[in-house]
Amino acid sequence: CQTFALQQDRNMIDVTKKFHECWTYFMVRYDENFDMKDFCQKLDLDYEHQKKYGTDEYMEIGSNHFYQQDVNKMVRQTLKNLFGKEDVLLELKEKYNLQYSLERVPTIDTRSQEPMPKLSLDSDIVEFLCKIGAKDDLDYFIF
């Protein structure tokens, strides 16, 4: 078996090494009465960017693929544009009959030498989700 490696600043990196991964995003589900432009304007989000990542049924906010062992760091990056806007999120949720969920999708490679990811949420993130009536959805894959 041959090992392939990349040279980067005199350090050898084994590209055959197995890594954990994770994807986080905030999902907003809506129906035909939803006004995405109004939603984005009230939350100070880039409408064109959000339209690009939306469908007729949902949109994704703060999509993050940059893996960190503590998933809370990833979630904070995902939610950074929503923290402190709980009242507006609740108003929009009621106005448009929205459903909110924090989506966490880790892939855990059991052959990896990396530490296992920390998947439990910090209490302030749980409190934020509770305030806006959002679900926490954890879909994981183990190999």
PDB file of C-alpha atoms in Angstrom:
ATOM      1  CA  CYS A   1       0.000   0.000   0.000  1.00  0.00           C
ATOM      2  CA  GLN A   2       1.433   3.330  -1.027  1.00  0.00           C
ATOM      3  CA  THR A   3       0.970   6.503   1.054  1.00  0.00           C
ATOM      4  CA  PHE A   4       0.489   9.748  -0.839  1.00  0.00           C
ATOM      5  CA  ALA A   5       1.534  13.013   0.759  1.00  0.00           C
ATOM      6  CA  LEU A   6       1.462  16.707  -0.022  1.00  0.00           C
ATOM      7  CA  GLN A   7       4.313  19.070   0.789  1.00  0.00           C
ATOM      8  CA  GLN A   8       3.169  22.282   2.467  1.00  0.00           C
ATOM      9  CA  ASP A   9       5.681  24.643   4.065  1.00  0.00           C
ATOM     10  CA  ARG A  10       8.124  21.754   4.673  1.00  0.00           C
ATOM     11  CA  ASN A  11       5.487  19.773   6.603  1.00  0.00           C
ATOM     12  CA  MET A  12       4.240  16.507   5.229  1.00  0.00           C
ATOM     13  CA  ILE A  13       0.482  15.974   5.361  1.00  0.00           C
ATOM     14  CA  ASP A  14      -0.835  12.452   4.892  1.00  0.00           C
ATOM     15  CA  VAL A  15      -3.808  12.781   2.519  1.00  0.00           C
ATOM     16  CA  THR A  16      -4.952   9.250   3.367  1.00  0.00           C
ATOM     17  CA  LYS A  17      -5.695  10.314   6.961  1.00  0.00           C
ATOM     18  CA  LYS A  18      -9.363  10.095   7.895  1.00  0.00           C
ATOM     19  CA  PHE A  19     -11.111  13.206   9.185  1.00  0.00           C
ATOM     20  CA  HIS A  20     -14.427  13.995  10.814  1.00  0.00           C
ATOM     21  CA  GLU A  21     -16.666  16.498   9.048  1.00  0.00           C
ATOM     22  CA  CYS A  22     -19.712  18.549   9.933  1.00  0.00           C
ATOM     23  CA  TRP A  23     -22.165  20.859   8.215  1.00  0.00           C
ATOM     24  CA  THR A  24     -24.343  23.343  10.095  1.00  0.00           C
ATOM     25  CA  TYR A  25     -27.075  25.665   8.851  1.00  0.00           C
ATOM     26  CA  PHE A  26     -30.271  27.341  10.019  1.00  0.00           C
ATOM     27  CA  MET A  27     -33.323  26.221   8.048  1.00  0.00           C
ATOM     28  CA  VAL A  28     -36.436  28.328   7.561  1.00  0.00           C
ATOM     29  CA  ARG A  29     -39.441  26.404   6.196  1.00  0.00           C
ATOM     30  CA  TYR A  30     -42.278  28.430   4.692  1.00  0.00           C
ATOM     31  CA  ASP A  31     -45.369  28.215   2.506  1.00  0.00           C
ATOM     32  CA  GLU A  32     -46.550  30.153  -0.557  1.00  0.00           C
ATOM     33  CA  ASN A  33     -47.366  33.295   1.486  1.00  0.00           C
ATOM     34  CA  PHE A  34     -43.703  33.860   2.365  1.00  0.00           C
ATOM     35  CA  ASP A  35     -42.027  37.115   1.314  1.00  0.00           C
ATOM     36  CA  MET A  36     -38.299  36.352   1.320  1.00  0.00           C
ATOM     37  CA  LYS A  37     -37.381  39.936   0.499  1.00  0.00           C
ATOM     38  CA  ASP A  38     -39.289  41.226   3.558  1.00  0.00           C
ATOM     39  CA  PHE A  39     -37.770  38.479   5.728  1.00  0.00           C
ATOM     40  CA  CYS A  40     -34.232  39.341   4.633  1.00  0.00           C
ATOM     41  CA  GLN A  41     -34.767  43.069   4.974  1.00  0.00           C
ATOM     42  CA  LYS A  42     -36.077  42.778   8.542  1.00  0.00           C
ATOM     43  CA  LEU A  43     -33.138  40.554   9.562  1.00  0.00           C
ATOM     44  CA  ASP A  44     -30.541  42.503   7.571  1.00  0.00           C
ATOM     45  CA  LEU A  45     -29.668  39.474   5.424  1.00  0.00           C
ATOM     46  CA  ASP A  46     -28.454  39.577   1.813  1.00  0.00           C
ATOM     47  CA  TYR A  47     -31.596  38.824  -0.207  1.00  0.00           C
ATOM     48  CA  GLU A  48     -29.742  37.760  -3.384  1.00  0.00           C
ATOM     49  CA  HIS A  49     -27.544  35.379  -1.421  1.00  0.00           C
ATOM     50  CA  GLN A  50     -30.505  33.869   0.442  1.00  0.00           C
ATOM     51  CA  LYS A  51     -32.574  33.535  -2.746  1.00  0.00           C
ATOM     52  CA  LYS A  52     -29.709  31.542  -4.251  1.00  0.00           C
ATOM     53  CA  TYR A  53     -29.905  29.022  -1.364  1.00  0.00           C
ATOM     54  CA  GLY A  54     -33.661  28.817  -1.152  1.00  0.00           C
ATOM     55  CA  THR A  55     -36.361  26.699  -2.739  1.00  0.00           C
ATOM     56  CA  ASP A  56     -40.147  26.965  -2.890  1.00  0.00           C
ATOM     57  CA  GLU A  57     -40.325  25.443   0.599  1.00  0.00           C
ATOM     58  CA  TYR A  58     -37.231  26.459   2.582  1.00  0.00           C
ATOM     59  CA  MET A  59     -34.073  28.526   2.791  1.00  0.00           C
ATOM     60  CA  GLU A  60     -30.727  27.910   4.496  1.00  0.00           C
ATOM     61  CA  ILE A  61     -29.032  30.620   6.530  1.00  0.00           C
ATOM     62  CA  GLY A  62     -25.399  30.553   7.631  1.00  0.00           C
ATOM     63  CA  SER A  63     -24.324  27.338   5.930  1.00  0.00           C
ATOM     64  CA  ASN A  64     -20.990  26.289   7.457  1.00  0.00           C
ATOM     65  CA  HIS A  65     -18.752  23.405   6.313  1.00  0.00           C
ATOM     66  CA  PHE A  66     -15.638  24.589   8.166  1.00  0.00           C
ATOM     67  CA  TYR A  67     -15.209  21.717  10.621  1.00  0.00           C
ATOM     68  CA  GLN A  68     -14.328  22.389  14.242  1.00  0.00           C
ATOM     69  CA  GLN A  69     -14.130  19.684  16.903  1.00  0.00           C
ATOM     70  CA  ASP A  70     -16.497  21.699  19.153  1.00  0.00           C
ATOM     71  CA  VAL A  71     -19.667  22.009  17.070  1.00  0.00           C
ATOM     72  CA  ASN A  72     -20.694  25.061  19.128  1.00  0.00           C
ATOM     73  CA  LYS A  73     -18.055  27.089  17.285  1.00  0.00           C
ATOM     74  CA  MET A  74     -19.620  26.074  13.982  1.00  0.00           C
ATOM     75  CA  VAL A  75     -23.138  26.810  15.234  1.00  0.00           C
ATOM     76  CA  ARG A  76     -22.112  30.259  16.501  1.00  0.00           C
ATOM     77  CA  GLN A  77     -20.781  31.045  13.017  1.00  0.00           C
ATOM     78  CA  THR A  78     -24.033  29.791  11.479  1.00  0.00           C
ATOM     79  CA  LEU A  79     -26.234  31.848  13.815  1.00  0.00           C
ATOM     80  CA  LYS A  80     -24.059  34.982  14.044  1.00  0.00           C
ATOM     81  CA  ASN A  81     -26.461  37.089  11.930  1.00  0.00           C
ATOM     82  CA  LEU A  82     -29.486  35.976  13.976  1.00  0.00           C
ATOM     83  CA  PHE A  83     -28.292  36.363  17.574  1.00  0.00           C
ATOM     84  CA  GLY A  84     -29.989  39.326  19.252  1.00  0.00           C
ATOM     85  CA  LYS A  85     -32.849  39.311  16.728  1.00  0.00           C
ATOM     86  CA  GLU A  86     -35.123  36.924  18.615  1.00  0.00           C
ATOM     87  CA  ASP A  87     -38.077  39.365  18.678  1.00  0.00           C
ATOM     88  CA  VAL A  88     -37.873  39.912  14.914  1.00  0.00           C
ATOM     89  CA  LEU A  89     -37.557  36.158  14.286  1.00  0.00           C
ATOM     90  CA  LEU A  90     -40.667  35.529  16.402  1.00  0.00           C
ATOM     91  CA  GLU A  91     -42.595  38.304  14.634  1.00  0.00           C
ATOM     92  CA  LEU A  92     -41.684  36.878  11.218  1.00  0.00           C
ATOM     93  CA  LYS A  93     -42.431  33.344  12.369  1.00  0.00           C
ATOM     94  CA  GLU A  94     -45.954  34.363  13.316  1.00  0.00           C
ATOM     95  CA  LYS A  95     -46.507  36.593  10.273  1.00  0.00           C
ATOM     96  CA  TYR A  96     -45.475  33.918   7.744  1.00  0.00           C
ATOM     97  CA  ASN A  97     -46.210  30.719   9.697  1.00  0.00           C
ATOM     98  CA  LEU A  98     -42.539  29.723   9.602  1.00  0.00           C
ATOM     99  CA  GLN A  99     -40.746  26.726  11.046  1.00  0.00           C
ATOM    100  CA  TYR A 100     -37.160  27.186  12.232  1.00  0.00           C
ATOM    101  CA  SER A 101     -34.559  24.506  12.820  1.00  0.00           C
ATOM    102  CA  LEU A 102     -30.866  24.365  13.506  1.00  0.00           C
ATOM    103  CA  GLU A 103     -29.424  21.634  11.313  1.00  0.00           C
ATOM    104  CA  ARG A 104     -26.247  19.818  12.369  1.00  0.00           C
ATOM    105  CA  VAL A 105     -24.924  17.087  10.092  1.00  0.00           C
ATOM    106  CA  PRO A 106     -21.709  15.541  11.417  1.00  0.00           C
ATOM    107  CA  THR A 107     -19.876  12.699   9.713  1.00  0.00           C
ATOM    108  CA  ILE A 108     -17.788  10.685  12.139  1.00  0.00           C
ATOM    109  CA  ASP A 109     -15.063   8.454  10.768  1.00  0.00           C
ATOM    110  CA  THR A 110     -14.336   5.723  13.333  1.00  0.00           C
ATOM    111  CA  ARG A 111     -10.901   5.173  11.758  1.00  0.00           C
ATOM    112  CA  SER A 112      -9.851   8.757  12.436  1.00  0.00           C
ATOM    113  CA  GLN A 113      -7.111   9.603  14.900  1.00  0.00           C
ATOM    114  CA  GLU A 114      -8.803  12.952  15.597  1.00  0.00           C
ATOM    115  CA  PRO A 115     -10.674  13.515  18.865  1.00  0.00           C
ATOM    116  CA  MET A 116     -14.383  12.780  18.643  1.00  0.00           C
ATOM    117  CA  PRO A 117     -16.479  15.880  17.925  1.00  0.00           C
ATOM    118  CA  LYS A 118     -18.312  17.614  20.765  1.00  0.00           C
ATOM    119  CA  LEU A 119     -21.906  17.591  19.545  1.00  0.00           C
ATOM    120  CA  SER A 120     -23.826  18.799  22.610  1.00  0.00           C
ATOM    121  CA  LEU A 121     -24.969  22.413  22.455  1.00  0.00           C
ATOM    122  CA  ASP A 122     -23.967  25.103  24.928  1.00  0.00           C
ATOM    123  CA  SER A 123     -26.799  26.425  27.111  1.00  0.00           C
ATOM    124  CA  ASP A 124     -26.919  29.885  25.483  1.00  0.00           C
ATOM    125  CA  ILE A 125     -27.477  28.310  22.056  1.00  0.00           C
ATOM    126  CA  VAL A 126     -30.225  26.081  23.480  1.00  0.00           C
ATOM    127  CA  GLU A 127     -31.793  29.173  25.077  1.00  0.00           C
ATOM    128  CA  PHE A 128     -31.693  31.032  21.738  1.00  0.00           C
ATOM    129  CA  LEU A 129     -33.399  28.125  19.975  1.00  0.00           C
ATOM    130  CA  CYS A 130     -36.063  27.934  22.691  1.00  0.00           C
ATOM    131  CA  LYS A 131     -36.788  31.680  22.504  1.00  0.00           C
ATOM    132  CA  ILE A 132     -37.554  31.493  18.791  1.00  0.00           C
ATOM    133  CA  GLY A 133     -39.251  28.099  18.897  1.00  0.00           C
ATOM    134  CA  ALA A 134     -36.642  26.408  16.724  1.00  0.00           C
ATOM    135  CA  LYS A 135     -35.959  22.680  16.588  1.00  0.00           C
ATOM    136  CA  ASP A 136     -32.505  21.221  16.948  1.00  0.00           C
ATOM    137  CA  ASP A 137     -32.072  18.636  14.200  1.00  0.00           C
ATOM    138  CA  LEU A 138     -29.034  16.361  14.471  1.00  0.00           C
ATOM    139  CA  ASP A 139     -28.559  14.045  11.481  1.00  0.00           C
ATOM    140  CA  TYR A 140     -25.300  12.151  11.789  1.00  0.00           C
ATOM    141  CA  PHE A 141     -23.354   9.641   9.752  1.00  0.00           C
ATOM    142  CA  ILE A 142     -20.837   7.184  11.241  1.00  0.00           C
ATOM    143  CA  PHE A 143     -18.377   5.265   9.081  1.00  0.00           C
TER     144      PHE A 143
END
